[in-house]
XYZ file of C-alpha atoms in Angstrom:
775
model
C 45.141 95.121 -16.447
C 46.115 97.087 -19.564
C 44.839 95.857 -22.891
C 47.654 95.012 -25.288
C 47.219 96.086 -28.929
C 48.051 92.586 -30.181
C 45.442 90.843 -28.046
C 42.918 91.070 -30.860
C 44.107 89.519 -34.095
C 47.246 87.967 -32.629
C 47.841 85.710 -35.581
C 47.731 88.542 -38.088
C 50.017 90.605 -35.902
C 52.555 87.825 -35.577
C 52.598 87.222 -39.302
C 53.117 90.886 -40.089
C 55.996 91.055 -37.619
C 57.769 88.038 -39.035
C 59.606 89.882 -41.781
C 61.065 92.397 -39.317
C 62.681 89.845 -36.994
C 66.461 89.234 -37.061
C 68.038 86.145 -38.500
C 67.858 83.132 -36.176
C 71.566 82.272 -36.393
C 74.600 83.400 -38.321
C 74.670 80.293 -40.494
C 71.032 80.635 -41.618
C 70.176 82.839 -44.550
C 66.373 82.994 -44.627
C 64.063 85.049 -42.452
C 61.215 83.468 -40.507
C 58.131 84.708 -42.285
C 57.692 81.571 -44.345
C 58.289 78.969 -41.583
C 56.155 80.978 -39.198
C 53.278 81.271 -41.662
C 53.526 77.557 -42.294
C 53.538 76.893 -38.567
C 50.519 79.077 -37.903
C 48.490 77.864 -40.850
C 49.089 74.132 -40.790
C 46.640 72.034 -38.891
C 48.932 69.094 -38.313
C 50.756 69.529 -35.009
C 53.515 67.101 -35.919
C 54.323 69.165 -38.994
C 54.263 72.362 -36.966
C 56.728 70.893 -34.494
C 58.957 69.743 -37.339
C 58.991 73.246 -38.850
C 59.838 74.828 -35.515
C 62.619 72.380 -34.706
C 64.155 72.925 -38.129
C 64.516 76.629 -37.384
C 65.772 76.433 -33.801
C 69.350 76.689 -32.624
C 70.631 74.373 -29.905
C 70.363 77.161 -27.364
C 66.764 77.924 -28.354
C 65.904 74.254 -28.040
C 67.440 74.092 -24.603
C 65.514 77.258 -23.788
C 62.278 75.368 -24.313
C 63.290 73.094 -21.426
C 63.571 76.016 -18.988
C 60.763 76.818 -16.543
C 61.716 79.817 -14.435
C 60.159 80.944 -11.132
C 59.287 84.610 -11.621
C 58.609 84.976 -7.913
C 62.296 84.406 -7.093
C 63.596 87.335 -9.148
C 64.441 90.731 -7.712
C 64.613 94.117 -9.374
C 68.224 93.545 -10.373
C 67.203 90.393 -12.305
C 64.545 92.008 -14.484
C 66.768 93.099 -17.348
C 68.598 89.795 -17.699
C 65.560 87.529 -17.419
C 63.592 89.562 -19.955
C 66.594 89.395 -22.269
C 66.586 85.615 -21.843
C 62.953 85.569 -22.991
C 63.881 87.812 -25.906
C 66.585 85.343 -26.929
C 64.275 82.321 -26.705
C 66.025 80.891 -23.649
C 62.893 80.513 -21.476
C 59.930 78.202 -22.098
C 57.659 79.464 -19.366
C 57.265 80.874 -15.899
C 55.560 79.871 -12.704
C 54.431 82.135 -9.882
C 54.208 85.273 -11.991
C 51.790 86.887 -9.562
C 54.115 86.267 -6.611
C 56.795 88.704 -7.639
C 57.887 91.368 -5.184
C 58.834 93.460 -8.212
C 56.064 92.903 -10.767
C 53.003 90.832 -9.863
C 51.248 91.364 -13.180
C 53.890 90.599 -15.768
C 51.959 87.967 -17.741
C 51.267 90.321 -20.618
C 54.668 91.966 -20.783
C 56.606 88.703 -20.690
C 54.364 87.167 -23.329
C 54.686 90.234 -25.546
C 58.469 89.906 -25.451
C 58.227 86.209 -26.316
C 55.813 86.492 -29.232
C 57.105 89.772 -30.689
C 60.825 89.772 -29.998
C 62.090 86.203 -29.658
C 63.511 84.497 -32.774
C 60.529 82.271 -33.506
C 57.877 83.992 -31.420
C 57.126 80.814 -29.449
C 54.690 81.750 -26.664
C 55.531 81.256 -23.030
C 53.597 78.800 -20.910
C 52.535 80.206 -17.540
C 52.000 77.672 -14.763
C 50.914 77.839 -11.156
C 49.724 75.703 -8.264
C 45.997 76.062 -8.890
C 45.127 73.223 -6.542
C 41.606 73.671 -5.154
C 40.589 76.956 -6.638
C 42.245 80.139 -7.826
C 40.564 83.009 -5.975
C 37.308 81.176 -5.355
C 38.692 78.532 -3.015
C 36.986 75.143 -2.936
C 37.545 72.530 -0.206
C 41.011 70.981 -0.083
C 41.364 68.013 -2.464
C 41.063 65.464 0.363
C 37.810 67.151 1.336
C 36.575 67.102 -2.243
C 37.381 63.400 -2.367
C 35.053 62.923 0.614
C 32.160 63.893 -1.660
C 32.734 60.758 -3.788
C 31.230 62.973 -6.506
C 33.208 63.286 -9.764
C 30.913 66.008 -11.079
C 31.613 68.195 -8.055
C 35.355 67.865 -8.615
C 35.040 68.425 -12.358
C 33.048 71.609 -11.760
C 35.497 72.927 -9.167
C 38.425 72.453 -11.544
C 36.483 74.100 -14.362
C 35.848 77.186 -12.244
C 39.479 77.333 -11.146
C 40.556 77.161 -14.788
C 38.224 79.956 -15.821
C 39.575 82.212 -13.095
C 43.263 81.377 -13.593
C 43.131 81.713 -17.371
C 41.706 85.201 -16.949
C 45.128 86.222 -15.627
C 47.099 84.314 -18.267
C 47.768 80.989 -16.521
C 47.303 78.016 -18.849
C 48.937 75.223 -16.845
C 48.241 73.936 -13.340
C 50.332 71.648 -11.150
C 47.340 69.445 -10.353
C 45.832 66.974 -9.800
C 47.929 65.376 -7.103
C 47.041 61.723 -7.541
C 49.549 60.259 -5.127
C 48.072 57.445 -3.063
C 48.774 57.912 0.641
C 48.122 55.640 3.584
C 49.720 57.917 6.179
C 47.777 60.827 7.723
C 50.971 62.124 9.324
C 52.132 63.212 5.871
C 51.254 66.880 5.433
C 50.506 66.562 1.746
C 47.763 64.021 2.326
C 45.543 67.130 2.364
C 46.334 67.564 -1.321
C 45.583 63.959 -2.288
C 42.328 62.250 -3.177
C 42.767 59.560 -0.555
C 44.086 56.026 -0.233
C 42.206 54.062 -2.881
C 43.408 53.662 -6.488
C 39.923 53.388 -8.011
C 38.435 56.369 -6.187
C 41.543 58.458 -6.866
C 41.501 57.447 -10.539
C 37.861 58.417 -11.025
C 38.152 61.711 -9.164
C 41.541 62.517 -10.686
C 40.143 62.055 -14.185
C 37.248 64.351 -13.280
C 39.728 67.020 -12.204
C 41.702 66.649 -15.426
C 38.506 67.018 -17.442
C 37.533 70.119 -15.499
C 40.877 71.816 -15.984
C 41.398 70.870 -19.628
C 37.828 70.665 -20.986
C 37.252 68.489 -24.032
C 39.152 71.061 -26.110
C 42.598 72.195 -24.946
C 42.478 75.050 -27.433
C 39.670 76.622 -25.435
C 41.213 79.800 -23.936
C 39.748 78.861 -20.541
C 41.527 75.498 -20.403
C 44.501 74.687 -18.189
C 46.861 71.851 -19.060
C 46.723 69.456 -16.123
C 49.804 67.965 -14.472
C 49.644 64.651 -12.631
C 51.958 64.578 -9.648
C 54.160 63.221 -8.215
C 55.498 60.377 -10.329
C 55.753 58.129 -8.443
C 55.265 56.881 -4.891
C 55.644 60.234 -3.117
C 52.693 59.482 -0.826
C 54.551 56.492 0.639
C 57.344 58.583 2.167
C 58.711 56.839 5.248
C 57.177 57.893 8.547
C 54.998 60.448 6.773
C 58.049 62.715 6.594
C 57.842 64.853 3.475
C 60.532 64.392 0.803
C 61.628 61.138 2.461
C 62.497 57.750 1.032
C 59.759 55.540 -0.392
C 60.107 51.774 -0.663
C 57.376 50.211 -2.771
C 57.634 46.725 -4.275
C 57.032 46.905 -8.010
C 53.881 44.796 -7.817
C 52.377 47.168 -5.238
C 53.536 50.144 -7.271
C 51.764 48.874 -10.365
C 48.527 47.824 -8.616
C 48.078 50.674 -6.118
C 50.228 53.718 -6.827
C 50.342 53.895 -10.634
C 46.723 53.321 -11.759
C 45.581 56.924 -11.099
C 48.385 58.229 -13.322
C 47.494 55.797 -16.096
C 43.830 56.805 -15.819
C 44.773 60.482 -16.066
C 46.949 59.898 -19.104
C 44.206 57.879 -20.781
C 41.919 60.887 -20.141
C 44.353 63.192 -21.960
C 46.382 64.665 -19.097
C 49.119 66.741 -20.724
C 51.983 66.764 -18.246
C 53.550 64.771 -15.428
C 55.675 66.028 -12.529
C 58.483 64.039 -10.951
C 58.563 63.169 -7.269
C 60.936 64.711 -4.755
C 61.392 61.397 -2.980
C 63.536 58.446 -3.844
C 61.679 55.368 -5.015
C 63.507 52.208 -4.047
C 66.743 54.205 -3.596
C 66.555 56.135 -6.888
C 65.341 59.772 -6.887
C 62.231 59.978 -9.031
C 63.755 62.831 -11.029
C 66.558 60.524 -12.149
C 64.551 57.368 -12.863
C 64.513 56.031 -16.451
C 62.378 53.180 -15.129
C 59.558 55.619 -14.332
C 59.783 58.051 -17.219
C 61.116 55.962 -20.078
C 60.026 52.403 -19.403
C 56.624 52.971 -17.813
C 55.496 56.414 -18.911
C 56.732 56.437 -22.518
C 57.330 52.844 -23.589
C 54.501 51.077 -21.761
C 51.865 53.822 -21.631
C 52.708 55.836 -24.746
C 52.490 59.216 -22.992
C 53.018 62.071 -25.472
C 52.837 65.094 -23.184
C 55.821 66.467 -21.309
C 57.480 65.728 -17.969
C 58.501 68.547 -15.636
C 60.724 68.249 -12.597
C 59.348 69.443 -9.302
C 60.730 72.744 -7.992
C 64.506 72.379 -7.537
C 64.199 68.587 -7.780
C 66.993 68.249 -10.343
C 69.509 69.863 -7.995
C 68.158 67.939 -5.006
C 69.607 64.768 -6.480
C 72.932 66.105 -5.127
C 71.922 66.019 -1.420
C 70.156 62.740 -2.174
C 73.644 61.384 -2.860
C 72.676 60.334 -6.374
C 74.354 63.151 -8.342
C 77.900 64.390 -7.752
C 77.168 67.972 -8.732
C 74.869 70.141 -10.855
C 76.387 68.906 -14.114
C 75.863 65.285 -13.133
C 72.311 66.105 -12.015
C 71.524 67.607 -15.436
C 72.885 64.492 -17.116
C 70.833 62.154 -14.919
C 67.571 64.108 -15.245
C 67.815 64.657 -18.992
C 68.631 61.018 -19.675
C 65.882 59.860 -17.323
C 63.298 61.688 -19.438
C 62.708 64.964 -17.586
C 61.742 67.308 -20.420
C 61.407 70.581 -18.520
C 63.475 71.756 -15.568
C 61.606 73.781 -12.973
C 63.404 76.691 -11.323
C 67.020 75.559 -11.615
C 69.191 76.079 -14.699
C 71.382 73.000 -14.937
C 70.099 72.189 -18.444
C 70.985 75.638 -19.733
C 74.457 75.471 -18.217
C 75.443 71.896 -18.916
C 73.443 70.282 -21.738
C 75.630 71.829 -24.494
C 78.747 70.310 -22.863
C 77.018 66.984 -22.318
C 76.015 66.938 -25.988
C 79.560 67.733 -27.091
C 80.753 64.787 -24.998
C 78.148 62.423 -26.453
C 76.354 61.994 -23.136
C 73.124 63.523 -24.456
C 72.137 63.690 -28.098
C 70.398 66.304 -30.208
C 67.810 63.657 -31.058
C 67.022 63.345 -27.354
C 66.865 67.120 -27.085
C 64.500 67.325 -30.047
C 62.228 64.754 -28.421
C 62.034 66.759 -25.195
C 61.383 70.002 -27.084
C 58.732 68.313 -29.230
C 56.939 67.070 -26.119
C 56.736 70.630 -24.795
C 55.814 72.249 -28.119
C 53.098 69.641 -28.640
C 51.311 70.797 -25.483
C 51.791 74.482 -26.300
C 50.281 73.890 -29.733
C 47.378 71.915 -28.308
C 46.702 74.842 -25.981
C 46.636 77.090 -29.078
C 48.924 79.583 -27.377
C 49.831 81.128 -30.726
C 46.259 82.351 -31.126
C 45.595 83.008 -27.426
C 48.885 84.035 -25.832
C 47.669 86.840 -23.573
C 45.563 86.960 -20.397
C 41.922 86.309 -21.168
C 40.712 89.264 -19.103
C 41.945 92.419 -20.800
C 40.720 94.935 -18.235
C 39.995 95.050 -14.524
C 36.291 95.303 -15.277
C 36.426 92.173 -17.400
C 38.410 90.391 -14.714
C 35.923 91.330 -12.015
C 33.140 89.727 -14.019
C 35.018 86.410 -13.884
C 36.841 86.239 -10.557
C 34.715 85.223 -7.546
C 31.481 85.649 -9.455
C 28.239 84.922 -7.614
C 27.887 81.741 -9.663
C 31.351 80.556 -8.655
C 30.794 81.328 -4.981
C 27.498 79.430 -5.018
C 29.268 76.459 -6.582
C 31.973 76.558 -3.892
C 29.299 76.581 -1.200
C 27.428 73.639 -2.699
C 30.681 71.729 -3.113
C 31.668 72.262 0.506
C 28.304 70.983 1.708
C 28.924 67.624 0.018
C 32.347 67.162 1.601
C 31.367 67.212 5.286
C 31.543 63.766 6.906
C 29.307 63.149 9.907
C 31.294 60.742 12.069
C 29.065 60.602 15.134
C 25.620 61.874 16.071
C 24.502 60.435 19.395
C 21.180 61.663 20.784
C 20.517 63.388 17.433
C 22.259 66.545 18.608
C 22.547 67.514 14.958
C 20.909 69.146 13.148
C 20.668 72.196 15.357
C 17.295 73.848 15.826
C 16.717 77.524 15.161
C 15.010 78.118 18.496
C 18.058 77.007 20.464
C 20.682 79.138 22.137
C 23.980 77.902 20.706
C 27.362 78.578 22.287
C 29.918 78.664 19.486
C 33.337 77.945 20.926
C 36.719 77.073 19.497
C 39.723 78.561 17.699
C 38.436 77.959 14.165
C 34.868 79.266 14.471
C 35.930 82.666 13.186
C 39.174 82.036 11.298
C 38.880 83.321 7.720
C 42.424 82.369 6.726
C 42.460 78.931 8.305
C 39.261 77.734 6.626
C 40.931 78.113 3.212
C 43.441 75.311 3.816
C 46.782 74.573 2.197
C 47.898 75.653 -1.312
C 45.862 78.841 -1.647
C 48.372 81.009 -3.490
C 45.670 83.353 -4.766
C 43.143 82.872 -1.991
C 42.581 85.825 0.324
C 40.990 85.676 3.754
C 39.214 88.976 3.167
C 36.897 87.110 0.792
C 36.175 84.246 3.204
C 32.624 83.769 4.434
C 33.050 82.541 7.996
C 30.837 80.458 10.242
C 29.797 82.874 12.989
C 27.966 85.409 10.786
C 26.501 82.554 8.752
C 25.004 80.998 11.886
C 23.559 84.324 12.983
C 22.060 84.868 9.554
C 20.596 81.354 9.665
C 18.774 81.741 12.994
C 17.815 85.396 12.666
C 15.435 86.295 15.474
C 14.529 82.662 16.154
C 17.523 81.843 18.348
C 20.675 83.190 19.892
C 24.292 82.613 18.963
C 26.824 83.155 21.747
C 30.523 83.221 20.976
C 33.635 82.660 23.049
C 36.718 81.360 21.231
C 38.309 79.798 24.307
C 41.612 79.574 22.391
C 43.102 82.186 20.086
C 44.369 79.660 17.532
C 44.574 75.907 17.171
C 48.021 75.528 18.808
C 47.240 77.921 21.658
C 48.276 76.355 24.996
C 46.853 79.103 27.181
C 43.743 78.362 29.254
C 42.945 82.015 29.900
C 39.908 81.878 27.625
C 38.403 78.757 29.196
C 36.385 80.602 31.835
C 34.528 82.731 29.299
C 33.968 79.693 27.070
C 32.490 77.605 29.890
C 30.344 80.542 30.980
C 28.884 80.827 27.468
C 28.365 77.064 27.350
C 26.359 77.087 30.581
C 23.982 79.684 29.112
C 23.353 77.652 25.970
C 21.051 74.816 25.004
C 23.806 73.235 22.923
C 27.545 73.754 22.455
C 29.085 73.919 18.988
C 32.848 73.464 19.228
C 34.827 74.350 16.089
C 38.441 73.261 16.221
C 41.086 71.163 14.522
C 44.211 72.366 12.747
C 45.254 75.679 11.293
C 45.891 75.459 7.583
C 49.667 75.756 8.089
C 49.759 72.430 9.936
C 49.134 70.466 6.736
C 50.466 70.755 3.227
C 53.963 70.504 1.773
C 56.679 70.117 4.382
C 54.136 70.109 7.220
C 54.028 66.569 8.511
C 53.120 65.721 12.098
C 54.252 62.817 14.255
C 51.540 63.541 16.817
C 48.180 63.939 15.069
C 46.130 64.716 18.156
C 44.250 67.999 18.459
C 47.033 70.570 18.827
C 47.341 73.084 21.633
C 44.969 72.936 24.612
C 41.954 71.938 22.530
C 41.447 68.554 24.208
C 41.439 70.244 27.605
C 38.931 72.831 26.400
C 36.604 70.166 25.008
C 36.841 68.276 28.302
C 35.891 71.438 30.222
C 32.915 71.991 27.943
C 31.789 68.383 28.316
C 31.745 68.796 32.093
C 28.893 71.306 31.753
C 26.625 68.419 30.763
C 25.265 70.362 27.809
C 24.875 68.611 24.426
C 28.156 69.037 22.589
C 28.606 68.974 18.815
C 32.088 69.273 17.363
C 33.142 70.466 13.910
C 36.714 69.663 12.899
C 38.616 71.618 10.267
C 41.863 69.909 9.342
C 43.950 68.635 6.447
C 44.096 65.087 7.807
C 42.275 62.684 10.144
C 43.064 63.483 13.763
C 43.635 61.261 16.777
C 40.568 62.031 18.899
C 41.187 59.986 22.067
C 38.736 60.958 24.849
C 37.394 63.855 22.811
C 35.363 61.450 20.695
C 33.519 60.161 23.760
C 33.057 63.634 25.238
C 31.385 64.967 22.097
C 27.830 63.868 21.253
C 28.309 64.671 17.573
C 31.423 65.004 15.417
C 31.540 66.361 11.873
C 34.711 66.450 9.771
C 34.718 69.601 7.632
C 38.330 69.415 6.346
C 39.313 72.950 5.247
C 36.194 73.924 3.298
C 37.346 77.042 1.427
C 35.916 80.470 0.753
C 32.298 79.554 1.471
C 32.913 77.441 4.570
C 30.604 79.449 6.830
C 27.385 79.416 4.791
C 27.973 75.770 3.788
C 28.437 74.655 7.387
C 25.438 76.662 8.565
C 23.211 74.949 6.003
C 24.333 71.478 7.056
C 24.445 72.124 10.793
C 20.859 73.387 10.712
C 19.604 70.614 8.491
C 18.913 72.591 5.342
C 20.982 69.820 3.779
C 21.885 66.450 5.256
C 25.623 65.649 5.398
C 26.571 63.207 2.650
C 30.375 62.949 2.746
C 32.187 59.618 3.018
C 35.752 59.078 4.170
C 38.198 58.720 1.252
C 40.717 57.153 3.617
C 40.848 55.100 6.787
C 40.688 57.074 10.059
C 43.127 55.654 12.632
C 42.547 55.297 16.352
C 45.956 56.850 16.830
C 49.281 57.526 15.160
C 50.584 54.138 16.311
C 48.268 52.406 13.806
C 49.770 54.192 10.829
C 50.130 53.182 8.037
C 46.535 52.007 7.983
C 44.352 51.289 4.969
C 41.316 49.183 4.208
C 42.738 47.083 1.348
C 45.395 45.376 3.455
C 46.377 41.706 3.408
C 44.876 39.300 5.925
C 48.189 37.959 7.351
C 48.554 34.375 8.545
C 46.965 35.259 11.877
C 44.245 37.795 11.176
C 42.774 39.459 14.239
C 39.114 39.151 15.127
C 37.051 40.686 17.895
C 37.644 37.670 20.145
C 41.094 36.230 19.423
C 43.179 38.555 21.588
C 42.919 40.491 24.844
C 43.189 44.276 25.012
C 46.011 45.674 27.138
C 43.808 46.950 29.942
C 42.293 43.483 30.467
C 45.471 41.396 30.465
C 46.000 39.831 33.877
C 49.356 40.052 35.579
C 51.940 37.298 35.157
C 49.864 35.268 32.709
C 51.392 32.736 30.313
C 52.955 34.326 27.209
C 50.303 33.163 24.755
C 47.220 33.589 26.934
C 46.322 37.111 25.663
C 46.345 35.670 22.132
C 48.578 35.785 19.073
C 47.059 37.669 16.165
C 47.822 40.709 14.045
C 46.746 43.545 16.317
C 47.942 46.317 18.594
C 47.191 45.589 22.234
C 46.350 49.218 22.966
C 44.598 50.186 19.701
C 43.075 46.909 18.592
C 42.788 45.807 14.992
C 40.128 48.133 13.616
C 40.371 51.782 12.651
C 38.372 54.428 14.461
C 36.299 54.879 11.283
C 36.600 52.730 8.143
C 37.189 53.841 4.588
C 33.909 54.874 2.964
C 32.229 55.662 6.289
C 29.859 58.565 6.872
C 26.518 59.207 8.551
C 23.573 61.319 7.467
C 20.598 62.815 9.301
C 18.621 59.803 8.149
C 19.075 56.012 8.174
C 19.510 53.636 5.257
C 18.827 49.929 4.958
C 20.471 47.577 2.440
C 18.484 44.556 1.270
C 17.861 42.033 -1.497
C 21.399 41.611 -2.808
C 21.273 39.882 -6.186
C 24.116 38.631 -8.376
C 23.248 37.739 -11.970
C 25.284 34.525 -11.907
C 27.380 32.414 -9.583
C 30.105 32.269 -12.239
C 31.948 34.866 -14.272
C 33.629 33.938 -17.546
C 36.751 35.652 -18.815
C 34.743 37.582 -21.416
C 31.553 37.912 -19.397
C 30.027 40.371 -16.991
C 28.296 40.111 -13.635
C 25.418 42.362 -12.701
C 25.191 43.044 -8.981
C 22.295 44.927 -7.443
C 20.778 45.727 -4.066
C 17.918 47.783 -2.721
C 18.719 50.899 -0.703
C 15.878 52.263 1.455
C 15.748 55.540 3.338
C 14.174 54.331 6.567
C 14.544 57.669 8.346
C 12.680 60.953 8.299
C 14.996 63.133 6.239
C 15.907 63.297 2.573
C 19.557 62.294 2.353
C 22.231 60.893 0.058
C 23.751 57.442 0.514
C 26.885 56.207 -1.255
C 26.613 52.478 -1.932
C 29.978 50.796 -2.469
C 30.940 47.539 -4.204
C 33.853 45.568 -2.774
C 35.374 42.229 -3.782
C 37.895 39.796 -2.337
C 39.953 37.294 -4.273
C 40.189 34.424 -1.782
C 43.252 32.670 -3.215
C 45.849 34.045 -5.607
C 49.358 33.394 -6.802
C 50.232 36.289 -4.481
C 48.244 37.210 -1.382
C 45.300 39.439 -2.179
C 43.668 42.267 -0.177
C 40.804 41.594 2.223
C 38.665 43.994 0.170
C 39.032 46.140 -2.935
C 36.679 48.896 -4.059
C 35.271 48.152 -7.520
C 32.455 50.674 -7.830
C 30.208 53.148 -6.045
C 26.934 54.948 -6.628
C 25.415 57.955 -4.871
C 21.647 57.886 -4.422
C 19.474 60.623 -2.931
C 16.288 59.302 -1.378
C 13.276 60.864 0.308
C 11.993 59.318 3.562
C 10.553 55.893 2.832
C 11.882 55.845 -0.716
C 13.760 52.816 -2.091
C 15.961 52.410 -5.128
C 18.034 49.633 -6.622
C 21.675 50.315 -7.188
C 23.404 48.268 -9.847
C 27.038 47.507 -10.518
C 28.734 45.646 -13.356
C 31.854 43.578 -12.855
C 34.078 42.036 -15.518
C 37.051 39.726 -15.282
C 39.291 42.633 -16.285
C 38.194 44.460 -13.118
C 39.816 41.623 -11.140
C 43.239 41.783 -12.793
C 46.415 42.275 -10.785
C 50.168 41.911 -11.203
C 51.698 38.623 -10.210
C 55.194 38.072 -8.865
C 56.623 38.172 -12.406
C 55.069 41.649 -12.983
C 52.601 40.210 -15.451
C 49.084 41.571 -15.299
C 46.945 38.489 -14.883
C 43.356 37.409 -14.336
C 43.359 34.271 -12.222
C 40.364 31.964 -11.900
C 39.069 31.182 -8.449
C 36.574 32.013 -5.716
C 35.592 35.585 -4.860
C 33.483 37.272 -2.213
C 31.643 40.519 -2.834
C 29.849 43.103 -0.742
C 27.445 45.957 -1.437
C 28.099 48.143 1.561
C 28.010 51.590 3.158
C 31.710 51.297 4.050
C 34.693 48.946 3.854
C 33.830 47.010 7.037
C 30.182 46.045 6.546
C 27.517 45.288 3.955
C 25.514 42.573 2.257
C 27.709 39.654 1.179
C 27.639 37.154 -1.658
C 30.142 35.376 -3.894
C 30.990 34.041 -7.343
C 33.536 31.946 -9.183
C 35.781 33.311 -11.906
C 36.362 30.634 -14.562
């Protein structure tokens, strides 16, 4: 990366250039040295915005609404797009390092903007920095399984340091969509199904990206997406319709966005989907009423890629001109990729369908964030040479952090006969399509991730055991969707030679993520058949799953003695898994969503309503036990599925360790809670096993009677505790009346008196129980 002469002393350089710039417009008589000096020297952002707006033409203002995708331009586009920057008709670019023509244009494009455009307004470079930049951390759903805000904050901080080295100062993350449907491919990018957990972890990600000081050159402006309800797409089909009653929207789907905004999140992205028949990109209800009027958001709103134009196939806009009108009037400040604003806003303004005051508001929202990022003083890539870049990207410190993060995300779902942890003296047969898959372990949304930097499992296992054991390897299947059984013979042969089998399978990374939904969420390819063949050897069988979603396990769950969910763990997957599989660290992950028995249970989530006929373990008969020709009601009438039952395979919050924990002595400070009071709830957690491990204690409540039906449980707090064998510790939670608020049928947020139950528990289906009365 070539060092630019203006990188040092940018402000002085810009000021000295001011007098040489052309006049802004034919009807203006002054040059820009004075306004620019005022803009650069004044500390008040509002005044700086006012000075800029006063000097901008209509076309320059509209230019600030334009976010162009550099990766879509060919060689023939270079001259015209650079001229557009020169004329102030582009606000920023995404995907600069995905150009087939110029993958390192950050510096050149910024130089044109700050030296040659009328007001020298810097460009804003954005990218999907989702779970790492070049040091890839576990997918967001995996990170959520850590239930550790500090882990997520640190991962985002590292991603920001790496991305800003190349010139990126804006990320399209966090995705804080709530999803209750594992068929949806983008569930891999979410933080799970619960509004409280997603809010806490989403805020941590915002803080990691942005730091406490947006002007820090290593900060990235965060972007909460997708506003709103995208995770509720029908049937788990990406981009599909979402129908969410407003009360549910406000209590479940919106709180993570409000929490992010309260934490200073600088931008919001619109959803591709319709929400209650209106495309999110054209919804004044979302962006004007809720986001601006109710919440007071002062950052900017960006459309998703091509989302403005997609209102045409949605059947909401007649054509591109109508789409521009709808999006601009709905409150979309910046248009990503498409150019309907540039083409049609001047006409719409002439016709009185969009005003200059509205335009100024949109421009001000964008300039406000650019000023907070201090782009005038730090416009260029932070790393000014390859040597400087190499000191930042994939540093040993960052790789160690990615390894430690991955270790906390693994969820031990089953461990019969204590097959795990493995022992170094054993001969282990490593089998499966993902045991040595450097690309697949990285997961979805890894624009800058490269498999050549992946540390895979097989060499990590061999390094772990050294001369103390033997690692055999036979993939059995070439990739996760492989239907061929030609590798089975070699796999079974290796298994018969081993003391224990370690099967590593699941989904390739391409099977989750945007546009990659699945109707059938079973193990793809011939994996189930391979696992069955391995189980027939009678050898202990441990299974590691890498996937972007929970999978339907069917007989595989019974055939395996141990099952560990590893998600897609990122660059350092191999060393992290080796440490946990061999007991250097006990698994500590907890499910951030409910794991279904099968796709027929979906949508499934822990905080559901009870229904008028709630199912229990004994009020219905499973399908295989129903006698022939019995009376209609004899098998029972309750809310269940005859073939799946009424419980998930694994509940929200669930996860095992290599130790055991006991919960005891639940204490509640009072049997009543006043409107302005606080309850203290505590319990003792004891490590009754033989291994140091981490337990995540969770607080749940249930409002027994409300003006609208209330969920059977709601998460209200959690605490991670690491305990040595025999060690005990009290965990304590605090609960206020405000924590029990919800929206009633009139969309009023209310706190209703009544009886409540509470649990301190290891998951959403168990725990110590007590109660209190809210007065």
